[in-house]
Tab-separated table of C-alpha atoms in Angstrom:
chain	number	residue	atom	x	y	z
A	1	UNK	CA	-44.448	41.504	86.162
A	2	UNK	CA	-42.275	43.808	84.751
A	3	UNK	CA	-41.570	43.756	80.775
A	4	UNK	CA	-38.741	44.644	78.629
A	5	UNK	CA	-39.824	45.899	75.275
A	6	UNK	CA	-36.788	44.921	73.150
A	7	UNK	CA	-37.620	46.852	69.511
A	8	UNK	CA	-39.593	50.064	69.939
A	9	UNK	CA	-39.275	51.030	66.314
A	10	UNK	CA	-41.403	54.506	66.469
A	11	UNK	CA	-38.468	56.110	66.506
A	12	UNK	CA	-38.026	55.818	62.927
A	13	UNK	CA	-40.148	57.132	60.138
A	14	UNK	CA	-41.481	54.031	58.618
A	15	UNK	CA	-44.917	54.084	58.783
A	16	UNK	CA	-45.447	49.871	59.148
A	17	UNK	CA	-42.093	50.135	62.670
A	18	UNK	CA	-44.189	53.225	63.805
A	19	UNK	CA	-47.556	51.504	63.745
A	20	UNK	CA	-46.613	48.129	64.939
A	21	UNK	CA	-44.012	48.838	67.610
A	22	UNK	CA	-47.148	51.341	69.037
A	23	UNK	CA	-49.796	48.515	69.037
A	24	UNK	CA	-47.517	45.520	69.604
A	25	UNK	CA	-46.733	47.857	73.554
A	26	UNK	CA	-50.821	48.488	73.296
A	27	UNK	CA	-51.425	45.170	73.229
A	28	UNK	CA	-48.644	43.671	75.993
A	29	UNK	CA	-49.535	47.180	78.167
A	30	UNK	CA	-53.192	45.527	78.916
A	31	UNK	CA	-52.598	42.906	80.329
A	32	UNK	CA	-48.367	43.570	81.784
A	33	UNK	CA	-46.423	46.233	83.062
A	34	UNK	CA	-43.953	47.881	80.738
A	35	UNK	CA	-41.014	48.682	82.751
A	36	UNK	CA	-38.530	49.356	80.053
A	37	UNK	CA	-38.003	50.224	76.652
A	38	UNK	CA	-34.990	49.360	74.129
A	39	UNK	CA	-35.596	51.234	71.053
A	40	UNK	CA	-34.176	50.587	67.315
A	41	UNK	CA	-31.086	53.190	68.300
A	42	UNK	CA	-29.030	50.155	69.199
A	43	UNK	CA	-29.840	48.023	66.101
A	44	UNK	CA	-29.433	51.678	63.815
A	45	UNK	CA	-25.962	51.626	63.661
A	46	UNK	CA	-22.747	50.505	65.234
A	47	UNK	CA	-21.947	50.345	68.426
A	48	UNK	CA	-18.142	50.794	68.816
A	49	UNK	CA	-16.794	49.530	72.013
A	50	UNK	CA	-13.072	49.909	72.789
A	51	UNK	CA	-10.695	52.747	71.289
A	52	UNK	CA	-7.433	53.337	72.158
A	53	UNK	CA	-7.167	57.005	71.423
A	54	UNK	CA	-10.426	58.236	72.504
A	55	UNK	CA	-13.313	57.924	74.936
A	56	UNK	CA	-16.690	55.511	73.719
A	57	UNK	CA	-18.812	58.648	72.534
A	58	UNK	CA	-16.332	60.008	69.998
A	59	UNK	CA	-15.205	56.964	68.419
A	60	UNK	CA	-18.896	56.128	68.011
A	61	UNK	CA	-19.218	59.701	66.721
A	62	UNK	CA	-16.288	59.176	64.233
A	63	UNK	CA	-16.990	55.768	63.490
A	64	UNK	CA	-21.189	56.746	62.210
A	65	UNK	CA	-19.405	59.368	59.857
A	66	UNK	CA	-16.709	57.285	58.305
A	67	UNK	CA	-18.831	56.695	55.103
A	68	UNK	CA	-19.334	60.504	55.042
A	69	UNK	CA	-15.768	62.004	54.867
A	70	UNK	CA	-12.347	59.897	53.848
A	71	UNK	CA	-10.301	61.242	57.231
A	72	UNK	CA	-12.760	59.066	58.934
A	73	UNK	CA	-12.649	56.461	57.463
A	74	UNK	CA	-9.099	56.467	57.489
A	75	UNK	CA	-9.113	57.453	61.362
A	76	UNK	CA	-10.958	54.144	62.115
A	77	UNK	CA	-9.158	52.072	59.861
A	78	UNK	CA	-6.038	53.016	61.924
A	79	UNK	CA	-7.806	52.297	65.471
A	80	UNK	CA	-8.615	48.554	64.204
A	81	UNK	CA	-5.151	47.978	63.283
A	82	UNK	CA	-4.361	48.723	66.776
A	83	UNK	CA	-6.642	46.569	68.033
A	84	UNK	CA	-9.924	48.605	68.904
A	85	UNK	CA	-13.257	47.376	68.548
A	86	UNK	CA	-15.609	48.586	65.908
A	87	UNK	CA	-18.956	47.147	66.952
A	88	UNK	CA	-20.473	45.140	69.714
A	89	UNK	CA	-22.742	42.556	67.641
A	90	UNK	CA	-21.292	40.426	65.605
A	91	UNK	CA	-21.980	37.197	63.262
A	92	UNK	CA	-22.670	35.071	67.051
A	93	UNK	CA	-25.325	36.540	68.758
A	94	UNK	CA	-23.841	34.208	72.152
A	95	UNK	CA	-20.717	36.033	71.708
A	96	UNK	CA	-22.657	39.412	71.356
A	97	UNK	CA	-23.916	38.664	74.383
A	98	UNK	CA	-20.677	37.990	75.867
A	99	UNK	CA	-19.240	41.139	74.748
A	100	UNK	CA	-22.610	43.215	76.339
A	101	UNK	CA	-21.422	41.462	79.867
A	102	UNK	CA	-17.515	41.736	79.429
A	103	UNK	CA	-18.081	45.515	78.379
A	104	UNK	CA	-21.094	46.456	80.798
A	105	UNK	CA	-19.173	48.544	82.802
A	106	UNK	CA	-16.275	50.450	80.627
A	107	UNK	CA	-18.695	51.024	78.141
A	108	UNK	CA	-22.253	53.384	79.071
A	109	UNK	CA	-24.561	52.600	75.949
A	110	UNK	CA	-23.822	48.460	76.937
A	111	UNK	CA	-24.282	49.073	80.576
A	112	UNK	CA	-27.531	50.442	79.840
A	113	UNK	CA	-28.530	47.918	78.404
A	114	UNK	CA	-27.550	45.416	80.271
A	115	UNK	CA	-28.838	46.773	82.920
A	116	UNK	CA	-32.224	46.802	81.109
A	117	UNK	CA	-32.074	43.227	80.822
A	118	UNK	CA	-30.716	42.300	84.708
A	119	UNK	CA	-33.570	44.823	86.067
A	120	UNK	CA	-36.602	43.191	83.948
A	121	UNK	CA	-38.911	40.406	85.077
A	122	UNK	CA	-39.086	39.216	81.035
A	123	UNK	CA	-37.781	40.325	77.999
A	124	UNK	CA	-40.029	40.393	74.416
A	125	UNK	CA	-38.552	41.108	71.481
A	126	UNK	CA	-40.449	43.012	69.023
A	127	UNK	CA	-39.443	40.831	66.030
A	128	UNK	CA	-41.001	42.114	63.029
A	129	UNK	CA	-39.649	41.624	59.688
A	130	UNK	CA	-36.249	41.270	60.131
A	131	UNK	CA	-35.336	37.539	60.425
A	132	UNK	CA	-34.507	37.374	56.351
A	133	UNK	CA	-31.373	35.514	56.195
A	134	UNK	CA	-29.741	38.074	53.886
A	135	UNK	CA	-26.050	37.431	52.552
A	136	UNK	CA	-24.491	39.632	54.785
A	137	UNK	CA	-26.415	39.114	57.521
A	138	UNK	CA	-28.723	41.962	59.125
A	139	UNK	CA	-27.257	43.447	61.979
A	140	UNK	CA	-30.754	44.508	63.645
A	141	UNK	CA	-31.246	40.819	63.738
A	142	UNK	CA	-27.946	39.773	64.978
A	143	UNK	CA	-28.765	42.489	67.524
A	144	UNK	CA	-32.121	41.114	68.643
A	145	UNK	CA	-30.672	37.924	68.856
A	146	UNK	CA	-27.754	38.760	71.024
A	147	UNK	CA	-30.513	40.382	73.490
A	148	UNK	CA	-32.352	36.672	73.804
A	149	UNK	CA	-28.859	34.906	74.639
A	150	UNK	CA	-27.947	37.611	77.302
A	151	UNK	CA	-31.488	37.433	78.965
A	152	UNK	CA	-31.213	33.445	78.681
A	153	UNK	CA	-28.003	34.078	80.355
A	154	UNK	CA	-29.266	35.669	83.251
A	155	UNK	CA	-32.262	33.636	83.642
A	156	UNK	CA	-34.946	35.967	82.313
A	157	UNK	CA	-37.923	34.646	80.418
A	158	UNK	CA	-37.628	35.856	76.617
A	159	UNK	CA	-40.260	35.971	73.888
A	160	UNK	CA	-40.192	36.677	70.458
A	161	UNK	CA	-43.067	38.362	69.206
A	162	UNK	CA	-44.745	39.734	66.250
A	163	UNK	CA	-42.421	38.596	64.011
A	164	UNK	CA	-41.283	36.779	60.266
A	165	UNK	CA	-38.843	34.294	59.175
A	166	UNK	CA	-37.838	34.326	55.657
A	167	UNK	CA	-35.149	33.421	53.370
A	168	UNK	CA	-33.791	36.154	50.936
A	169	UNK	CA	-35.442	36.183	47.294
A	170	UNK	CA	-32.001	38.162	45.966
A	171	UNK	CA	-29.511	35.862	47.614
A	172	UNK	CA	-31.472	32.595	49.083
A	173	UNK	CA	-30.813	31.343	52.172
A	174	UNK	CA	-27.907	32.242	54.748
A	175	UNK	CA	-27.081	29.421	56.408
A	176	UNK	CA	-24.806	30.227	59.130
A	177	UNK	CA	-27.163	33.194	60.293
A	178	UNK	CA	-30.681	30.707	59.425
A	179	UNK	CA	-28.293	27.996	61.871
A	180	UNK	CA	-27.729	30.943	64.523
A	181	UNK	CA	-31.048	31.883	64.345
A	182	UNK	CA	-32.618	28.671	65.081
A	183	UNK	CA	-30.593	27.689	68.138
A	184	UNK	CA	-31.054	31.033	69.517
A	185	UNK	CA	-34.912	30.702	68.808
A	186	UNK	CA	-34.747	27.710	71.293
A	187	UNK	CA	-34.002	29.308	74.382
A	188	UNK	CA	-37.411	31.754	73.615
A	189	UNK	CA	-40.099	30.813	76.382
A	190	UNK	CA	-42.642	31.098	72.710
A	191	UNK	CA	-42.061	32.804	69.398
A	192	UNK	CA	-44.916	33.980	67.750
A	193	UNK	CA	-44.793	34.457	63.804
A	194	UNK	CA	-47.216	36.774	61.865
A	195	UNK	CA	-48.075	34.669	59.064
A	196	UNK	CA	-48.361	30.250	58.446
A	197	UNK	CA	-45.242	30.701	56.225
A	198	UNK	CA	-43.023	31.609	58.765
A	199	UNK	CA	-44.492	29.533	61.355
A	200	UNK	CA	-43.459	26.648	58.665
A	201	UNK	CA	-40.071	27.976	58.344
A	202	UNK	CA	-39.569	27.991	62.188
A	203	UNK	CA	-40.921	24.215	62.774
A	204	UNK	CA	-38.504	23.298	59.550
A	205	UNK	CA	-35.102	25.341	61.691
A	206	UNK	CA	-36.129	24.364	65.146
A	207	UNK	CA	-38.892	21.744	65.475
A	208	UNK	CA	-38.502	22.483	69.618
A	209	UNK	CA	-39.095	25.918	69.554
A	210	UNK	CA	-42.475	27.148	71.261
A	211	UNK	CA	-43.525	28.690	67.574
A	212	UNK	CA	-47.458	30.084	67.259
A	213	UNK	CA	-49.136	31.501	64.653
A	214	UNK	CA	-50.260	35.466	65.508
A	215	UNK	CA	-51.139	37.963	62.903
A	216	UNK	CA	-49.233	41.033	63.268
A	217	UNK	CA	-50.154	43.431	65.928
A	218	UNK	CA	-50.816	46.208	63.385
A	219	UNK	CA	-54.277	44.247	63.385
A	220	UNK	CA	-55.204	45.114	66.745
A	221	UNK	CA	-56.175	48.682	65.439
A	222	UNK	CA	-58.804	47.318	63.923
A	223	UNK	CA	-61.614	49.215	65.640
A	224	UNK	CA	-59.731	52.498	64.799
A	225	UNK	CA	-60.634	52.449	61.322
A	226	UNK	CA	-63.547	50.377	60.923
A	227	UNK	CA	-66.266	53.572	61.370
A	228	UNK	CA	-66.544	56.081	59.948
A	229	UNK	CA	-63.252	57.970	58.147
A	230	UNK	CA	-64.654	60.863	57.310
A	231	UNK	CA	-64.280	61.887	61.445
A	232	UNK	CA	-60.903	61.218	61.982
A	233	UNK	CA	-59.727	62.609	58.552
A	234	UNK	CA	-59.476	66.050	56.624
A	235	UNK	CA	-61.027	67.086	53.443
A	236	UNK	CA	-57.985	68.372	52.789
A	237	UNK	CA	-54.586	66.151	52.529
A	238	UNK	CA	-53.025	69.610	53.390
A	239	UNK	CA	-54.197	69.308	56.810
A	240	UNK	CA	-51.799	66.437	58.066
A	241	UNK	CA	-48.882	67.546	55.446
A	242	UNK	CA	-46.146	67.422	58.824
A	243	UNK	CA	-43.465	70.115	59.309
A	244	UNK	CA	-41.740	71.435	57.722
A	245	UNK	CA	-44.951	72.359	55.263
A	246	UNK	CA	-42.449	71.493	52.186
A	247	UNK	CA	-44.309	73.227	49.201
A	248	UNK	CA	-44.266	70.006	47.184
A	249	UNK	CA	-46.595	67.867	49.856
A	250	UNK	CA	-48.947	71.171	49.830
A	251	UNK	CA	-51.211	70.151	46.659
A	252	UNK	CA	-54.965	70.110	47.995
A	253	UNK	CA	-55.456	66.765	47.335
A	254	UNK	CA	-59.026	65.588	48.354
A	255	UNK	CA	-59.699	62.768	50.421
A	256	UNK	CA	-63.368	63.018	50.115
A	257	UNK	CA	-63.312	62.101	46.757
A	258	UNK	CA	-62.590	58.494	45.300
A	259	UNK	CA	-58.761	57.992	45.480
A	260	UNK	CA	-56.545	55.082	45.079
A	261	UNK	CA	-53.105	54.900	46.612
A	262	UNK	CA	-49.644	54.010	45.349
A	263	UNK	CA	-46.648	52.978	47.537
A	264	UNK	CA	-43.015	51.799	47.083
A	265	UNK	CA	-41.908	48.424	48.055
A	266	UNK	CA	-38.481	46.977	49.794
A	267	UNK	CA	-37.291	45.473	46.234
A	268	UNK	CA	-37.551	48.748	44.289
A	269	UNK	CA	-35.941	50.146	46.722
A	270	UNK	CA	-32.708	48.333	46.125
A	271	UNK	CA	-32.110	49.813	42.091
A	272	UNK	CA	-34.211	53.444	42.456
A	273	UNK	CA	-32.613	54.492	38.886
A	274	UNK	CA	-34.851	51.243	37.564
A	275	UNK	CA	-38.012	51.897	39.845
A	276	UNK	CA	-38.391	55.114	38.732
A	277	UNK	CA	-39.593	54.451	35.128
A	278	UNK	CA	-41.872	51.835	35.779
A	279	UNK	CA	-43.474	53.760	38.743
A	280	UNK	CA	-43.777	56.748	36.139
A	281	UNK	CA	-45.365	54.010	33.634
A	282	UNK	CA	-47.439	53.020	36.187
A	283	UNK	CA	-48.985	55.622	37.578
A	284	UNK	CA	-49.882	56.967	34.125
A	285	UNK	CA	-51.663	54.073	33.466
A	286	UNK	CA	-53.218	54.356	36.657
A	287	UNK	CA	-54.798	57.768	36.132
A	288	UNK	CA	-55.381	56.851	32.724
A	289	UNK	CA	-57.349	53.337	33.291
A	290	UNK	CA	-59.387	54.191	36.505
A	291	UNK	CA	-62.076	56.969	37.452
A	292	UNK	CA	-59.939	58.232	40.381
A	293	UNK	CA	-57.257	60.131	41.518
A	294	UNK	CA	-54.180	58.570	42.354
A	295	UNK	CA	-52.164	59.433	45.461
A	296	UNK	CA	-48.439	58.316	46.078
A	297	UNK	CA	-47.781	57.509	49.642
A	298	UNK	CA	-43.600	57.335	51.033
A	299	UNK	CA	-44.566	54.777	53.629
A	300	UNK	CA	-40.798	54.551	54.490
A	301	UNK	CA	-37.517	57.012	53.450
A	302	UNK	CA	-36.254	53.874	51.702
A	303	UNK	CA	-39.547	55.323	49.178
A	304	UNK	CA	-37.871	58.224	48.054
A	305	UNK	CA	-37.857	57.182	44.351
A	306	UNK	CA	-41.611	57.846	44.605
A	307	UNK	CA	-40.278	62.423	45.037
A	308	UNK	CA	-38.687	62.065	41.436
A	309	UNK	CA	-42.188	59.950	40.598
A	310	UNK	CA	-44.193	62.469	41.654
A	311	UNK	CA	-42.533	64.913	39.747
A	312	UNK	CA	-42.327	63.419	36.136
A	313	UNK	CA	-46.154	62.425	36.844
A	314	UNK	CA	-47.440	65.963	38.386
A	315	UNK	CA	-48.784	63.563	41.209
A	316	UNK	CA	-49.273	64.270	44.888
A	317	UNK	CA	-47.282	62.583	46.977
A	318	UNK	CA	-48.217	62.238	50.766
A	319	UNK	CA	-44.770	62.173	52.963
A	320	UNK	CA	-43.110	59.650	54.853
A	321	UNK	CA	-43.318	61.720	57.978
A	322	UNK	CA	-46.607	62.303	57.602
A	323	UNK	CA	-48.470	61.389	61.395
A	324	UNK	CA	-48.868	57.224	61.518
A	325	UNK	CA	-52.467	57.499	62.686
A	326	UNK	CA	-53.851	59.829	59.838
A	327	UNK	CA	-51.224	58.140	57.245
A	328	UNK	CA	-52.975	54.540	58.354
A	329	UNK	CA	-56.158	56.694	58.053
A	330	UNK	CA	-55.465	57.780	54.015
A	331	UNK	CA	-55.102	54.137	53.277
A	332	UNK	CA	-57.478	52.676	55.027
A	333	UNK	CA	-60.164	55.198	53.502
A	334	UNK	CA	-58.237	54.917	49.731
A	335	UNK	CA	-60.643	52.621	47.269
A	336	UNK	CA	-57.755	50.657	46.355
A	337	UNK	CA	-53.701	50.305	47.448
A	338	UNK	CA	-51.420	48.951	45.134
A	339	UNK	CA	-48.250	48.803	47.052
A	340	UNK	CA	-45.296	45.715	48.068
A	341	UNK	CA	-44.590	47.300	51.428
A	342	UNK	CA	-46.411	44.962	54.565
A	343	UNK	CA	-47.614	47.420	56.994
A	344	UNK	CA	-49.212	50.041	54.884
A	345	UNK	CA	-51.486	46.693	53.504
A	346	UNK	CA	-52.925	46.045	57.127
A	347	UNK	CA	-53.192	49.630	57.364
A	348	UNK	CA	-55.522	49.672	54.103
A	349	UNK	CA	-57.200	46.500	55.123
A	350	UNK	CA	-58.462	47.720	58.592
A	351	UNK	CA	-60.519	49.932	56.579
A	352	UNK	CA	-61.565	47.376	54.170
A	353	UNK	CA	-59.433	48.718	51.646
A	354	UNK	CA	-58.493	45.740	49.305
A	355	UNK	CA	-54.961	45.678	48.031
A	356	UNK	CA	-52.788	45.094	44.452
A	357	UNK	CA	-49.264	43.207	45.686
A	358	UNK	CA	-45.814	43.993	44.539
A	359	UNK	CA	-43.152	42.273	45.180
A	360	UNK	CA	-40.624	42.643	48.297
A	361	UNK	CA	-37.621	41.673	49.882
A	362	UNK	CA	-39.459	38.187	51.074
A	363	UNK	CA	-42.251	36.253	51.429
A	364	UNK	CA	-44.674	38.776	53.333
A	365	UNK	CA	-46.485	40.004	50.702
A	366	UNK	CA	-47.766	36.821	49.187
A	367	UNK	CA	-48.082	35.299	52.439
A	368	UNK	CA	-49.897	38.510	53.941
A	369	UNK	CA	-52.391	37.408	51.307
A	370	UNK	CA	-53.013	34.006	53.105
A	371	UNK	CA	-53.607	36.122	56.124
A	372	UNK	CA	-56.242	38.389	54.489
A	373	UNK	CA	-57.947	35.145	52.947
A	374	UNK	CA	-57.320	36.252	49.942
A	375	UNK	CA	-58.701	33.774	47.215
A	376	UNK	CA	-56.685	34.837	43.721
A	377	UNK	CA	-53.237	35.777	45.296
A	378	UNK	CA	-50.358	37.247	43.340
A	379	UNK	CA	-47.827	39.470	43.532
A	380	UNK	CA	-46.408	41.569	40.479
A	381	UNK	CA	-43.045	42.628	40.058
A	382	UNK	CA	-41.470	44.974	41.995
A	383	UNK	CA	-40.597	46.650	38.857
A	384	UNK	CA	-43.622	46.453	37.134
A	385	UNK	CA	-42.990	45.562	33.305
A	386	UNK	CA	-45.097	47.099	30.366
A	387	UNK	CA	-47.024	44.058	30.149
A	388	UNK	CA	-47.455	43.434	34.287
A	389	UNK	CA	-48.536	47.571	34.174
A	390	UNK	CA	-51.824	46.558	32.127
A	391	UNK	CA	-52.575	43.824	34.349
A	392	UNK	CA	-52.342	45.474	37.442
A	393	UNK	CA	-54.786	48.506	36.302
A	394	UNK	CA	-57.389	45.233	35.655
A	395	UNK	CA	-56.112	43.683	38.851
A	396	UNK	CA	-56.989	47.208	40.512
A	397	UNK	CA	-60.245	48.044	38.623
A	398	UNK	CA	-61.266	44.324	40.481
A	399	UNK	CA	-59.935	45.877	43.709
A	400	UNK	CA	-62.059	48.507	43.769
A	401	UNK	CA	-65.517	46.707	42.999
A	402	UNK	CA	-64.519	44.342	45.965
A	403	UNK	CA	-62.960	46.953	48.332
A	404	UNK	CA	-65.730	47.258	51.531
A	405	UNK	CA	-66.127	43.663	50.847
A	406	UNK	CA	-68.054	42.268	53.905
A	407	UNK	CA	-65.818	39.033	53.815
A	408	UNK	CA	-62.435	40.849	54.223
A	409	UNK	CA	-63.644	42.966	56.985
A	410	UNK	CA	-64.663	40.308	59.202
A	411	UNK	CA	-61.261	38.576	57.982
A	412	UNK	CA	-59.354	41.787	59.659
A	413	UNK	CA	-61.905	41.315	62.966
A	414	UNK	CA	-60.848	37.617	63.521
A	415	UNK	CA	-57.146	38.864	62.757
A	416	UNK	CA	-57.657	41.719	65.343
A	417	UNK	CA	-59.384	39.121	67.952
A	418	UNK	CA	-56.253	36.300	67.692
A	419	UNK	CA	-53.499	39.405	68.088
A	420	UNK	CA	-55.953	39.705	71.960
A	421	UNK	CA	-54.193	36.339	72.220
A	422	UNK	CA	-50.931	37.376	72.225
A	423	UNK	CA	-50.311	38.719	76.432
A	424	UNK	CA	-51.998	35.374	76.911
A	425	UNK	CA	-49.278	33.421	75.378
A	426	UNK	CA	-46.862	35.061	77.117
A	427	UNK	CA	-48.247	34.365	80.633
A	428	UNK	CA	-48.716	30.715	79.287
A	429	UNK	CA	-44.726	30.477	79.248
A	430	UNK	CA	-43.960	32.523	81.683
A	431	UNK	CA	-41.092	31.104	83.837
């Protein structure tokens, strides 16, 4: 049986799409044949699909840089008034679909895919964190869910894997796109949701979906760092610094010494001028509080804040395009993480790294907890106040004395053993 991989995310520099999209294929590749790939390209941007001036590969050309210069802007603005079409995905992933058919042959980047989709035996969708009902809706998940109703379509079996469904702390729920969501959900042969929350939120939308609880493939590298770190990783943080060498990542920082890491999170992201001061405050208090040295990691480019952090601090910063199997290998070797990204968590757990949680742009953090079997869960702010900054040196002092902890470790080997589950599933529904 040959799959379609719907989702390949290691395309982008984001160290939590890098490491899942790899072990989510790891995992499916044992036991099925991968005959396909759809990367995040088609979910990175729009997709324009009729002008009627120019052929599909300019306008998409002009239509990517119309933030970037006014004549663009302008130049597209004109096209729409005479009628051309911007984007294939739009607010109903069945008419998305529609549009992929219609369009399959005029248009080479939708006959592609298409194409993908008629040629497969099955389709799974690599679902990860981006079912948030977000006012406006995300257009990576309108995408993914335009790819189920065009498989259902044309008959092919569809799963959603390794994924979340959330509402949006900023903005609450969206109903339209939690409605669209939930129908489209249906049609899936199984969905399988990385944490009890979501599962919960998927049984609430559509009681008669096929909905299991799977912890997020990331798990399945469990026996990667579980020995030894010290053979996998340098002495010297130098030594993975990636190209091109900038002279700020350069700084010697040992990771044979006690360390504790310090990463961004997908709500700080949102108001950088804000993060930035209570990252500084923090990781002052850090160095000052603790016996270690404190590392900032830029698990995704959303992180940036964290460069002008590193600077007011005089603290080394590891970079987001640092390699995913030695950045995974930092954390997971790190005495403590205190960080509200989801990924780079796992990551720290598989070495029995115990974590400090900020907050995020949903539920994962907290619920990653129940996952972990964490007993005392919170989750600071994602702009850590004066007041939270004092509690979370405490919070991390406690993380270190328990980090190693035999308990978590065989919490991240049951994890690992129910992602083996996963192909399993899959041939379950099959058909």
């Amino acid at each position: 049986m040959d799959l379609l991989y719907v989702g390949d995310n290691r395309n982008r520099e984001n160290w939590g799409c890098r490491g899942t999209s790899i072990s989510l294929y790891g995992v499916l590749a044992e036991e099925f044949s991968i005959g396909g790939v759809v990367d995040g390209e088609y979910a990175a941007g729009e997709t324009p699909i009729r002008s009627k001036l120019l052929s599909p590969e300019w306008f998409r050309k002009i239509t990517r840089r119309r933030d970037r210069h006014p004549v663009f802007g302008y130049y597209v603005a004109a096209e729409e008034l005479l009628g051309a079409e911007t984007d294939f995905v739009s607010e109903d992933p069945r008419r998305s679909a529609r549009t992929i058919y219609d369009r399959r042959e005029e248009n080479g980047r939708l006959g592609e895919l298409y194409d993908a989709v008629a040629d497969s035996d099955g389709v799974v969708i690599n679902g990860e964190g981006d079912m948030i009902f977000t006012t406006p809706p995300r257009r990576k998940l309108l995408f993914l869910l335009s790819v189920v109703e065009l498989a259902d379509a044309l008959g092919k079996p569809v799963y959603y894997l390794n994924a979340m469904i959330s509402d949006c702390p900023v903005d609450g729920r969206n109903q339209r796109t939690a409605a669209q969501a939930a129908r489209t959900l249906r049609k899936c042969n199984a969905v399988t949701l990385r944490d009890p929350r979501s599962l919960e939120l998927l049984e609430e939308l559509a009681p008669e979906a096929e909905g299991y609880f799977v912890p997020d493939a990331l798990f399945s590298w469990h026996d990667r760092y579980a020995g030894d770190l010290s053979r996998q990783l340098p002495d010297d943080a130098d030594f993975i610094v990636p190209f091109p060498e900038e002279e700020e990542y350069l700084n010697g920082f040992d990771l044979s010494a006690p360390y504790v890491c310090v990463g961004g999170s997908s709500l700080a992201q949102r108001e950088p001028e804000r993060a930035i001061p209570a990252y500084e405050g923090l990781v002052r208090e850090l160095r000052e509080g603790l016996d270690r040295e404190v590392l900032l990691v830029q698990t995704s480019p959303s992180d940036r804040f964290l460069e002008e952090v590193a600077d007011r601090t005089e603290t080394p910063i590891l970079p987001v395009e640092t390699p995913v199997l030695a950045a995974g290998g930092v954390l997971a070797n790190a005495d403590a993480l205190v960080s509200g990204r989801y990924h780079p968590s796992i990551f720290a757990s598989l070495g029995g790294t115990r974590c400090v949680f900020l907050g995020s742009n949903s539920h994962k953090t907290r619920s990653l907890q129940e996952v972990l079997g964490y007993e005392d869960r919170r989750e600071f702010g994602g702009f850590p106040s004066a007041d939270e900054r004092r509690e979370i040196v405490a919070a991390t002092e406690d993380a270190i004395e328990k980090s190693g902890d035999p308990a978590l470790r065989e919490t991240v080997e049951e994890r690992a053993a129910e992602v083996r589950e996963l192909p399993g599933i899959v041939a379950d529904h099959w058909g």
